CSV table of C-alpha atoms and ligand atoms in Angstrom, one decimal:
chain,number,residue,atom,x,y,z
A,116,UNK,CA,-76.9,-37.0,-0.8
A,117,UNK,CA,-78.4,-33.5,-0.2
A,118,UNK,CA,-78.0,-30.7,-2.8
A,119,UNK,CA,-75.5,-28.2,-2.0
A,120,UNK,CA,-76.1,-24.5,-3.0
A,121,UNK,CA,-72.9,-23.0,-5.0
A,122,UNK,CA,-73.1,-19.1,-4.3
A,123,UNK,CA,-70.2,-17.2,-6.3
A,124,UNK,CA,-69.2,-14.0,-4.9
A,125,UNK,CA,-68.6,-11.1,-7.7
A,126,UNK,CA,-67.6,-7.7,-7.9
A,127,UNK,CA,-69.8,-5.2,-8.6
A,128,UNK,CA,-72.7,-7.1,-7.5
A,129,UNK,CA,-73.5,-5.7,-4.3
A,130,UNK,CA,-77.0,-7.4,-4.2
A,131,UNK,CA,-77.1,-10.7,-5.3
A,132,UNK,CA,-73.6,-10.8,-3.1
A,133,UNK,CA,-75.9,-9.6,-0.2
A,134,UNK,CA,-78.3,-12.6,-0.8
A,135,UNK,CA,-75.7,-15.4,-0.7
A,136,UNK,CA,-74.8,-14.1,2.8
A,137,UNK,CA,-78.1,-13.7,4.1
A,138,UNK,CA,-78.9,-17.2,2.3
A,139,UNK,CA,-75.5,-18.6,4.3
A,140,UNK,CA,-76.6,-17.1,7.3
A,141,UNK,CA,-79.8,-18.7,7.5
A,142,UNK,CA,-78.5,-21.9,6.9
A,143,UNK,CA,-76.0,-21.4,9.6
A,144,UNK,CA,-78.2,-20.4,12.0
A,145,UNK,CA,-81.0,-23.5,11.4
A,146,UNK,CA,-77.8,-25.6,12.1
A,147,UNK,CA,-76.6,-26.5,8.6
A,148,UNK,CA,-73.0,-26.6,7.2
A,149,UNK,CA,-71.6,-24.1,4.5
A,150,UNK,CA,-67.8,-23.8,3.2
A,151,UNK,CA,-66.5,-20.4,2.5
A,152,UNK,CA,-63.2,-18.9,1.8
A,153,UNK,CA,-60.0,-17.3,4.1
A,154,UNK,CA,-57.0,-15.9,3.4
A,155,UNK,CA,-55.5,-19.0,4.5
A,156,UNK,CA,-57.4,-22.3,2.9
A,157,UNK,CA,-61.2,-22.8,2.6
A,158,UNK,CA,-63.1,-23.6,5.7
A,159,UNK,CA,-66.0,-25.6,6.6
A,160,UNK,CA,-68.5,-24.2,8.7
A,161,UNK,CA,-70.8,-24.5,11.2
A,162,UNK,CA,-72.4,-22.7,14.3
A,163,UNK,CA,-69.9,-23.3,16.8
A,164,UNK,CA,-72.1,-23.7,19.9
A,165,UNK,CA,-74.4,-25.9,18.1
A,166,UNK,CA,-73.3,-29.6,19.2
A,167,UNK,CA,-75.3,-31.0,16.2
A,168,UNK,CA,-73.7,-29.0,13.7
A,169,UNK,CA,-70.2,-29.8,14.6
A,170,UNK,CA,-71.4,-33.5,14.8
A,171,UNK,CA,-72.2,-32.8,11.1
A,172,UNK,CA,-68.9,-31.0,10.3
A,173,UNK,CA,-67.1,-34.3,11.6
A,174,UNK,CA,-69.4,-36.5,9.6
A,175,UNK,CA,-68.8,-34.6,6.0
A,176,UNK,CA,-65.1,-34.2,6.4
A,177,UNK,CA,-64.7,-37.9,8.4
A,178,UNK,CA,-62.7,-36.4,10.8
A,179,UNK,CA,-61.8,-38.1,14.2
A,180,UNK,CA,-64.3,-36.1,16.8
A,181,UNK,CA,-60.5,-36.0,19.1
A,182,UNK,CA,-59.3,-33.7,16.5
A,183,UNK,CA,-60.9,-30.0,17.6
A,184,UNK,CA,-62.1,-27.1,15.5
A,185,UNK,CA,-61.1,-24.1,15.5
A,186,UNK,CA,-63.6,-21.0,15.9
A,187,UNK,CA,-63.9,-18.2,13.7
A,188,UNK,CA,-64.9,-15.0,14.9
A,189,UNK,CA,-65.2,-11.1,13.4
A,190,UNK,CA,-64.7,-9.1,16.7
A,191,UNK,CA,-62.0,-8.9,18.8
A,192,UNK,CA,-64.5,-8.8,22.0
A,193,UNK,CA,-66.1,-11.9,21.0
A,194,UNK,CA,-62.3,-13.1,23.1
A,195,UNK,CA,-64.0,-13.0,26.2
A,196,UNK,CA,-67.7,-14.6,25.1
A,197,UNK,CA,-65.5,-17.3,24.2
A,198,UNK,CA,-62.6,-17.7,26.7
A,199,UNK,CA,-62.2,-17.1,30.6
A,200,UNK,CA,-58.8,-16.1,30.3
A,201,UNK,CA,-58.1,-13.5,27.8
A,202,UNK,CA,-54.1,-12.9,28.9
A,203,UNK,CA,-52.0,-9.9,28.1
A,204,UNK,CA,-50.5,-12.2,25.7
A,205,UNK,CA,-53.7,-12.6,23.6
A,206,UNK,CA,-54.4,-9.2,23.3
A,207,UNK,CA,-50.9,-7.9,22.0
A,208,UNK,CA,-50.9,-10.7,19.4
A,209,UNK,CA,-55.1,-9.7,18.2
A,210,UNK,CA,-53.7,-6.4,18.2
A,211,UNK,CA,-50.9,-7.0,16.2
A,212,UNK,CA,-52.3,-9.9,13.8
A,213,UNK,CA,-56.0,-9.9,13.9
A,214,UNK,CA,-57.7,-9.8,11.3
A,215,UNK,CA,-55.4,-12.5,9.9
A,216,UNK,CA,-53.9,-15.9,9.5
A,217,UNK,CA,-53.1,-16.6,13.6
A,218,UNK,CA,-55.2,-19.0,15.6
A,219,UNK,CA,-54.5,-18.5,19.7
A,220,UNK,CA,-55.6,-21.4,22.2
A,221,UNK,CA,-57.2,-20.2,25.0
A,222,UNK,CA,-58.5,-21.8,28.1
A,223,UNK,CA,-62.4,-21.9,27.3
A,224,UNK,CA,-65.9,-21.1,28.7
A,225,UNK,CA,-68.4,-23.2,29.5
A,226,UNK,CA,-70.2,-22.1,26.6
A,227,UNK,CA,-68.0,-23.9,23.9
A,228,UNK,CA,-68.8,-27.7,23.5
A,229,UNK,CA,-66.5,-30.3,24.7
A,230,UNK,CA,-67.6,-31.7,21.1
A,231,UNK,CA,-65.7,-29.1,19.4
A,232,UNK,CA,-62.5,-28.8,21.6
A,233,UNK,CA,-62.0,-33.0,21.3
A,234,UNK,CA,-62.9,-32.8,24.9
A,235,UNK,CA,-60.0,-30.4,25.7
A,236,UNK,CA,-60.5,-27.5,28.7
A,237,UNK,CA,-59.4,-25.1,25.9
A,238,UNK,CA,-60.5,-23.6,22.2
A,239,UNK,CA,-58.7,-22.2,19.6
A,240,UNK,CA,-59.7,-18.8,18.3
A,241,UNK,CA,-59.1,-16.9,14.9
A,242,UNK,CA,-60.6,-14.1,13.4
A,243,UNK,CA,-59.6,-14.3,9.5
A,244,UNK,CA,-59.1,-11.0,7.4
A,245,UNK,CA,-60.4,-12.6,4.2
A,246,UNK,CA,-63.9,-10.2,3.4
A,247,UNK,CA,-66.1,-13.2,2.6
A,248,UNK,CA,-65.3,-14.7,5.9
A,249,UNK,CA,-65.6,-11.8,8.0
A,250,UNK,CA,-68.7,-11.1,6.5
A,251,UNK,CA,-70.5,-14.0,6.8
A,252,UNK,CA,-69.8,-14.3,10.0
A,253,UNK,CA,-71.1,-10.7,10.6
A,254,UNK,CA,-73.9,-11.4,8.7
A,255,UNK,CA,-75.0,-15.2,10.2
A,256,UNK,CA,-74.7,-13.5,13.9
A,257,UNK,CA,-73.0,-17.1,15.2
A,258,UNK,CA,-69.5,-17.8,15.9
A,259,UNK,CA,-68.4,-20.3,13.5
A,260,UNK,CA,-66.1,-23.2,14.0
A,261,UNK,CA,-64.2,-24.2,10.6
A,262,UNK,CA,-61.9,-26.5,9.8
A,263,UNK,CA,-60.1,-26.9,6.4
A,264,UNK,CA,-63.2,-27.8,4.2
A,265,UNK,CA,-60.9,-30.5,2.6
A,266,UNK,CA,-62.3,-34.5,3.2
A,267,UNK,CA,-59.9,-35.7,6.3
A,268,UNK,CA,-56.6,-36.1,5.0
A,269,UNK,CA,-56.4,-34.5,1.7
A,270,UNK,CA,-54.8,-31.5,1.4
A,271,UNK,CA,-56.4,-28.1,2.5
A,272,UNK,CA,-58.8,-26.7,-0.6
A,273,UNK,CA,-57.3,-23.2,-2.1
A,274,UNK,CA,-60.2,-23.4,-4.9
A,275,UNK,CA,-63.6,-24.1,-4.6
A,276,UNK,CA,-63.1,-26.5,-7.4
A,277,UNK,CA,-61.5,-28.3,-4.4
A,278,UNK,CA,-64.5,-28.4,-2.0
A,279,UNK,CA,-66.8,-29.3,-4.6
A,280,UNK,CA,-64.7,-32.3,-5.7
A,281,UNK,CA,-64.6,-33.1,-1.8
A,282,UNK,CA,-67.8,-32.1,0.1
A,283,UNK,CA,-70.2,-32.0,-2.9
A,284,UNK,CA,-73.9,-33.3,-1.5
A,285,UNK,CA,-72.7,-33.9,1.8
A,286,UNK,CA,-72.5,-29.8,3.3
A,287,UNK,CA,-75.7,-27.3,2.4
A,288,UNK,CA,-73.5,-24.5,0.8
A,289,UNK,CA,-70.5,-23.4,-1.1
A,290,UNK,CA,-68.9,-20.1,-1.2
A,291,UNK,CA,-67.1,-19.8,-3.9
A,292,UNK,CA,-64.8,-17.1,-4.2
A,293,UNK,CA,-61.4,-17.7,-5.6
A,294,UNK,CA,-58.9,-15.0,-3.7
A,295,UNK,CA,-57.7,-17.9,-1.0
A,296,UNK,CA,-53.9,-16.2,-0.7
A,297,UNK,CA,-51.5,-17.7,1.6
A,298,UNK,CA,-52.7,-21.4,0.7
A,299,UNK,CA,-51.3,-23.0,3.7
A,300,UNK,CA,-53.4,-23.5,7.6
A,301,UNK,CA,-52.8,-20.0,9.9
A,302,UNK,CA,-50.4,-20.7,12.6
A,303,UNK,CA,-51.2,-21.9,15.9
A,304,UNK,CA,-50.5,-20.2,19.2
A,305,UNK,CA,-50.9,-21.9,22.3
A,306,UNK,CA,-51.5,-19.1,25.0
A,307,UNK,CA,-52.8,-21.2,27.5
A,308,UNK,CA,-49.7,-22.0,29.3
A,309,UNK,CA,-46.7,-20.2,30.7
A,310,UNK,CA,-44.5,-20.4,27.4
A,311,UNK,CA,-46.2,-19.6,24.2
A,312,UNK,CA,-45.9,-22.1,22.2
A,313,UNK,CA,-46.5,-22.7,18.5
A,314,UNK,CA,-48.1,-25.9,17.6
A,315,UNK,CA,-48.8,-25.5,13.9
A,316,UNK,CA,-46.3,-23.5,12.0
A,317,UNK,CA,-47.7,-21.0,9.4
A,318,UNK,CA,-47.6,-17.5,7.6
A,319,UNK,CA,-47.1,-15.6,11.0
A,320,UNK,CA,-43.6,-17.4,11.8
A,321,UNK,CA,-42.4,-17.5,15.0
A,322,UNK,CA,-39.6,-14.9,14.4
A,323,UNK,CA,-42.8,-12.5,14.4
A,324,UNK,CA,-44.7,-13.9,17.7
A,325,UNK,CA,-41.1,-13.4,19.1
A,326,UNK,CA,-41.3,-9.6,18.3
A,327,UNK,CA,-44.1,-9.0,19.7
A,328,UNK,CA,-44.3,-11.5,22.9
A,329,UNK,CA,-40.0,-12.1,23.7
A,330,UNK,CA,-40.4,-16.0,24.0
A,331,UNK,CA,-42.2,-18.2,21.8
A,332,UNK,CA,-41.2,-21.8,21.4
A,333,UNK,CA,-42.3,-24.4,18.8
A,334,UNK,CA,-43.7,-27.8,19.9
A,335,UNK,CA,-40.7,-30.4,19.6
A,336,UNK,CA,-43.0,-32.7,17.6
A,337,UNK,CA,-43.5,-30.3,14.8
A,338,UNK,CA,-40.1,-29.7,13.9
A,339,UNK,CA,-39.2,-31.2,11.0
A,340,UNK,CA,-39.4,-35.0,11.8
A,341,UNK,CA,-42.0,-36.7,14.4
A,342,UNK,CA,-39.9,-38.4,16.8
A,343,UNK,CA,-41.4,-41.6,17.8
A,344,UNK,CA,-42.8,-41.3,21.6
A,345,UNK,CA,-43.1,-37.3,21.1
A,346,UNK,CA,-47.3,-36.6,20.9
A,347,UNK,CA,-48.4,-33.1,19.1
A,348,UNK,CA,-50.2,-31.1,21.4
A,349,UNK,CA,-52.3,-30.1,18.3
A,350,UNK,CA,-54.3,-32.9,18.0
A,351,UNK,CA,-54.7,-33.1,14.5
A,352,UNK,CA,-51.1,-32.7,14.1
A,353,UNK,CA,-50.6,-36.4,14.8
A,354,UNK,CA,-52.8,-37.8,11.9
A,355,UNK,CA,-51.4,-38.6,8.3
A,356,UNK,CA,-52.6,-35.2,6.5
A,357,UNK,CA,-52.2,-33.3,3.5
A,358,UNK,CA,-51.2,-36.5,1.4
A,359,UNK,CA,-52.0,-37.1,-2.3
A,360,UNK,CA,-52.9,-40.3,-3.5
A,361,UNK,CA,-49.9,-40.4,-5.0
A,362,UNK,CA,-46.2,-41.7,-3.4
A,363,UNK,CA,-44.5,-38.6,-2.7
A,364,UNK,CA,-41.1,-37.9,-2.2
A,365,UNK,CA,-38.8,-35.5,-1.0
A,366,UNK,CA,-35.4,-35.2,-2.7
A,367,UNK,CA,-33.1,-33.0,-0.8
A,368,UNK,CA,-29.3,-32.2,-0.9
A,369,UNK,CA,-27.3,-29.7,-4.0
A,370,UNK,CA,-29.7,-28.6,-6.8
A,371,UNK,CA,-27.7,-30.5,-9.3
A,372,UNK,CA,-27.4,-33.8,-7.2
A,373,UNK,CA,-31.7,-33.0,-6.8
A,374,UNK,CA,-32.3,-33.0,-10.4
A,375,UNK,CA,-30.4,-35.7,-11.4
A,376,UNK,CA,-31.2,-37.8,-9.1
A,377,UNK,CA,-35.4,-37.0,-9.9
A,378,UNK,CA,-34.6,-37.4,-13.5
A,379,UNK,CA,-32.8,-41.0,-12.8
A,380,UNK,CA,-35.6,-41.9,-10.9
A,381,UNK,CA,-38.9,-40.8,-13.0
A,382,UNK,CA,-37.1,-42.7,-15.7
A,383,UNK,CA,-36.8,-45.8,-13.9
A,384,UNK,CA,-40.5,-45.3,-12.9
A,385,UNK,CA,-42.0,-44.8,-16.4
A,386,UNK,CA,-40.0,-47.9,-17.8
A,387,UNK,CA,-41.6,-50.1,-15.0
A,388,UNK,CA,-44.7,-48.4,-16.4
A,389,UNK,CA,-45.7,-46.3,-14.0
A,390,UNK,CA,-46.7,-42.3,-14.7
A,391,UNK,CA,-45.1,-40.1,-12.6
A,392,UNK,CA,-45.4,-36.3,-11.4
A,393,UNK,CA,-42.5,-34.1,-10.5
A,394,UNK,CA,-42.6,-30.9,-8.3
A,395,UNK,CA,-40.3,-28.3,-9.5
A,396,UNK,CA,-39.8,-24.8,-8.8
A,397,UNK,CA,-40.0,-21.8,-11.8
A,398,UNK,CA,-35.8,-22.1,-11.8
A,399,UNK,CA,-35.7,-26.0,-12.5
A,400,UNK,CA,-38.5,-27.1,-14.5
A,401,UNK,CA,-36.9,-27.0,-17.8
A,402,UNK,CA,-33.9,-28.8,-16.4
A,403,UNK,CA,-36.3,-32.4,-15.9
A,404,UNK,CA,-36.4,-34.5,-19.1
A,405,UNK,CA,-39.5,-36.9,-18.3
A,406,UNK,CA,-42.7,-37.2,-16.2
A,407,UNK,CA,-45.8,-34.7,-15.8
A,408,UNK,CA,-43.2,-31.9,-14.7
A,409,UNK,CA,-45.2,-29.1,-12.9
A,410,UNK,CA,-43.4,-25.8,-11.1
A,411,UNK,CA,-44.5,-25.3,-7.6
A,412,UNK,CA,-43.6,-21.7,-7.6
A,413,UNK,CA,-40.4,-19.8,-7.2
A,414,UNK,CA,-37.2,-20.6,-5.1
A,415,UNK,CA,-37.1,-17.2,-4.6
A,416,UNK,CA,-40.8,-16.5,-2.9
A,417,UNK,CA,-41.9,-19.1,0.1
A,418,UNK,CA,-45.0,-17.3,0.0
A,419,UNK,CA,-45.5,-18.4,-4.1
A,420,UNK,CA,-44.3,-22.6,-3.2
A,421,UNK,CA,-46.8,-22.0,-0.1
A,422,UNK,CA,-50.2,-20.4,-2.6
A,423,UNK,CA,-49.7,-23.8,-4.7
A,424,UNK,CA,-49.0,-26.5,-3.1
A,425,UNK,CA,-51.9,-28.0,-2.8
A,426,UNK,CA,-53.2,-27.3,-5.4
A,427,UNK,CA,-50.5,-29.0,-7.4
A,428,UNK,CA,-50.8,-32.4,-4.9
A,429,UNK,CA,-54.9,-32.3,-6.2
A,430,UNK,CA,-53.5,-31.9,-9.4
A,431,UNK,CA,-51.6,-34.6,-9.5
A,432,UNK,CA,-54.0,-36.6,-8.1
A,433,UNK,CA,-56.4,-35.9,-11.1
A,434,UNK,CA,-54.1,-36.8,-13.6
A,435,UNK,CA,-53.8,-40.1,-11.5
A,436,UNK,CA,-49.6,-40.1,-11.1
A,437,UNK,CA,-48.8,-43.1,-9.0
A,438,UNK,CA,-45.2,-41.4,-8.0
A,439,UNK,CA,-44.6,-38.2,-7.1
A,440,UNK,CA,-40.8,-36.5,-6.6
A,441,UNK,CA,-40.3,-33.1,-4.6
A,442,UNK,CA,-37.5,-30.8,-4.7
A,443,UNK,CA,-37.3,-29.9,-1.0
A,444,UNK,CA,-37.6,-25.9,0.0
A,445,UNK,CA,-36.2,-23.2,1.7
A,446,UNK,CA,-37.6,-22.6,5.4
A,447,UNK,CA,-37.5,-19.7,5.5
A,448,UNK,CA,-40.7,-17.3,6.3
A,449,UNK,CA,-43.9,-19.5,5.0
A,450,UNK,CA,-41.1,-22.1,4.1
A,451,UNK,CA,-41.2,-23.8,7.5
A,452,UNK,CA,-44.9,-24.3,7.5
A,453,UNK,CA,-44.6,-25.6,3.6
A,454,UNK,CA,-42.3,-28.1,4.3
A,455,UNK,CA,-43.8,-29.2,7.6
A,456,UNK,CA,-47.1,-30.0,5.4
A,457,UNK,CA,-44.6,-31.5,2.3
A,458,UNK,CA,-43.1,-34.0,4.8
A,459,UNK,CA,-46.3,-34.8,6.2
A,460,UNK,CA,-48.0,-35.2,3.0
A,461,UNK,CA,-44.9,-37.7,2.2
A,462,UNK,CA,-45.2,-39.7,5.3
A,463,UNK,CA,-41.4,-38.7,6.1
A,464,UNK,CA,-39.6,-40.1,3.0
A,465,UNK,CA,-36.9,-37.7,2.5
A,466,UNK,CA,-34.0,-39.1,0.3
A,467,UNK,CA,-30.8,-37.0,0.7
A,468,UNK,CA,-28.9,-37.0,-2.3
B,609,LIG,O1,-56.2,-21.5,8.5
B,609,LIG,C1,-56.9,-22.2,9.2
B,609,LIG,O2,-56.6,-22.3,10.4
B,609,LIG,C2,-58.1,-23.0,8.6
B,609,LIG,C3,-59.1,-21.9,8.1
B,609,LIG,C4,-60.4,-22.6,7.7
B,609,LIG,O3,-59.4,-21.1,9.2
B,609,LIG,N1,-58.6,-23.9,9.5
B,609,LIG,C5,-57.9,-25.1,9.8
B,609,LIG,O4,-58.6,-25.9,10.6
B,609,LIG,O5,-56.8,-25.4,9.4
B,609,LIG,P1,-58.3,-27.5,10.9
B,609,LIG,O6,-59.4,-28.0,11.6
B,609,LIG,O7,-57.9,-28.1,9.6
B,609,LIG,O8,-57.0,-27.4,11.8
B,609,LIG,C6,-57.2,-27.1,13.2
B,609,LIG,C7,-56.0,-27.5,14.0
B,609,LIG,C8,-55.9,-29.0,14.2
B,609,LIG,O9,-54.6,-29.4,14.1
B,609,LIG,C9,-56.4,-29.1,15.7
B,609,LIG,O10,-55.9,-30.2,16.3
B,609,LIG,C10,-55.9,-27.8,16.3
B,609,LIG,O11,-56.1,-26.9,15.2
B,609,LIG,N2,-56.6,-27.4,17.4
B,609,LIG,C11,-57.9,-26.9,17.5
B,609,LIG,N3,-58.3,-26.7,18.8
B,609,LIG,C12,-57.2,-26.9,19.5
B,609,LIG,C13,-56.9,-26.9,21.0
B,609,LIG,N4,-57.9,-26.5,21.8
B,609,LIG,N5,-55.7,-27.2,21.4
B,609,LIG,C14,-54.8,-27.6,20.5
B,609,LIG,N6,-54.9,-27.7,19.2
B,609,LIG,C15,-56.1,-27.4,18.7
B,610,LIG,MG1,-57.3,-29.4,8.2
């Protein structure tokens, strides 16, 4: 166990603000790992051309070294330090989307280790918008690969209550800094083919990459249900992710059938003696009669579901519920990237009702 520095940004404190980045940077720079916040989830971070701190990202997460990371950047430019073929494509989308939650796959240089693309002849790219990222990055002078700082497997961290709980004693630093916003991964662009083609839905939906490149298509094996036979071309998209400790399921069809159906079922549960958490929205959660009943946001905001859901799936795990039921969401916007995360974090058990 090492000791791991907790560094809380504030407002209005310009210098000892200043000397948790410099502090961050340093440790980044002698190799060492420190989470921090983005507007998406927290990542964890390390220099992204240093071999031995990647080996020690993949290590404190216990992450498959086959699953890449993605690298974080604060300059547009830093494209073409990184990548031998910065298309037409890539530009229009940094233009339009950078700073922000949109991670495009590029054919690599030489200069990126095969040990963070999983051996792959390309790298994924993002530069976030969220000030404590862009800053530390600024201020550490490295380019900084970052996955979700979350141990492999659990859902993503939106607090750094989160990280601590996960990567406590095993990473040199925590940010802390609690304005993580969209609460679900950025969306992932592959621009290293003909087609671009999205391989990890997210807050930039492909309606928008449409507008701004005419044809965007979405990796078969994302949508909605893995098919057996069909491999993710995200790596990491093909490992069991997201999930509470919990049994979760996903209870779709009319509202009323839903409800009823949850209610029924958490009953059952609780007389068998087992506690049980249900995810409901603002509109429904007065309508459940039993169960640690938690909303999940409003039916009427993706973006509000997509902020807390994993959040609620850690806090269900602390209050130790051995079943969990989930009203199922819209898809629109955000919705498609929360309910590709929901089914994954529920193995596929959808029960239509
Ligand atoms: O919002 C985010 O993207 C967060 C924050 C920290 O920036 N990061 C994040 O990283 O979600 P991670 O490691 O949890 O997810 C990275 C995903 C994985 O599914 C990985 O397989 C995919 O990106 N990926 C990375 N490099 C790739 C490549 N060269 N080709 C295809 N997929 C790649
Ligand atoms: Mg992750």
């Amino acid at each position: 166990m090492m000791e791991t520095i907790i560094g809380k940004i504030q407002k209005d404190q310009e210098k000892e603000n200043r000397l948790i980045y410099e502090k961050a940077g340093q440790i980044l720079r002698s190799g060492g790992l420190v989470a921090f916040p983005t507007e998406t989830v927290y990542g964890l971070g390390g220099d992204a051309l240093d071999e031995k701190a990647s080996a020690k990202i993949y290590a404190a997460k216990g992450r498959p070294s086959d699953n890449p990371l993605i690298v974080h950047i604060a300059d547009q430019k830093d494209l073409y330090e990184l990548s031998c073929d910065v298309n037409e494509k890539a530009l229009k989308l940094a233009e339009k989307f950078w700073p922000g939650p949109l991670t495009m796959i590029l054919k690599k240089k030489d200069i990126v280790p095969n040990s963070i693309t999983g051996g792959l002849g390309t790298v994924a790219i993002r530069m976030p918008s969220h000030p404590v990222a862009a800053e530390l990055i600024r201020t550490s002078g490295v380019y900084i690969a970052a996955p979700s700082a979350n141990t492999s497997g659990k859902p993503s961290p939106t607090k750094a209550e989160h990280v601590i709980n996960d990567l406590s004693g095993k990473i040199d630093m925590i940010i802390e800094d609690d304005t993580v916003d969209i609460g679900v991964e950025s969306t992932i662009v592959d621009l290293s083919e003909e087609i671009p083609t999205i391989l990890r839905p997210g807050y930039i939906t492909q309606e928008m990459l449409c507008e701004v490149l005419g044809e965007v298509r979405i990796d078969p094996a994302i949508e909605g249900s893995l098919k057996p036979g069909v491999v993710p071309k995200a790596p990491g998209m093909k490992y069991k992710h997201y999930a509470p400790n919990a049994d979760l399921a996903i209870v779709e069809g009319q509202m009323e059938h839903v409800i009823s159906y949850i209610n029924d079922a958490a009953a059952k549960k609780e007389a068998q003696g087992f506690s049980v958490g249900i995810m409901a929205t603002d509109e429904t959660k007065n309508l459940y009669h039993t169960g640690e009943i938690r909303s999940v946001g409003s039916r009427n905001s993706e973006a509000s579901v997509a902020h807390n859901l994993y959040a609620l799936l850690r806090e269900f795990d602390q209050m130790g519920v051995q079943y969990i039921y989930s009203e199922s969401f819209s898809t629109n916007n955000v919705g498609q990237a929360v309910m590709n995360r929901l089914i994954k974090a529920a193995g596929h058990t959808i029960i239509e009702v």
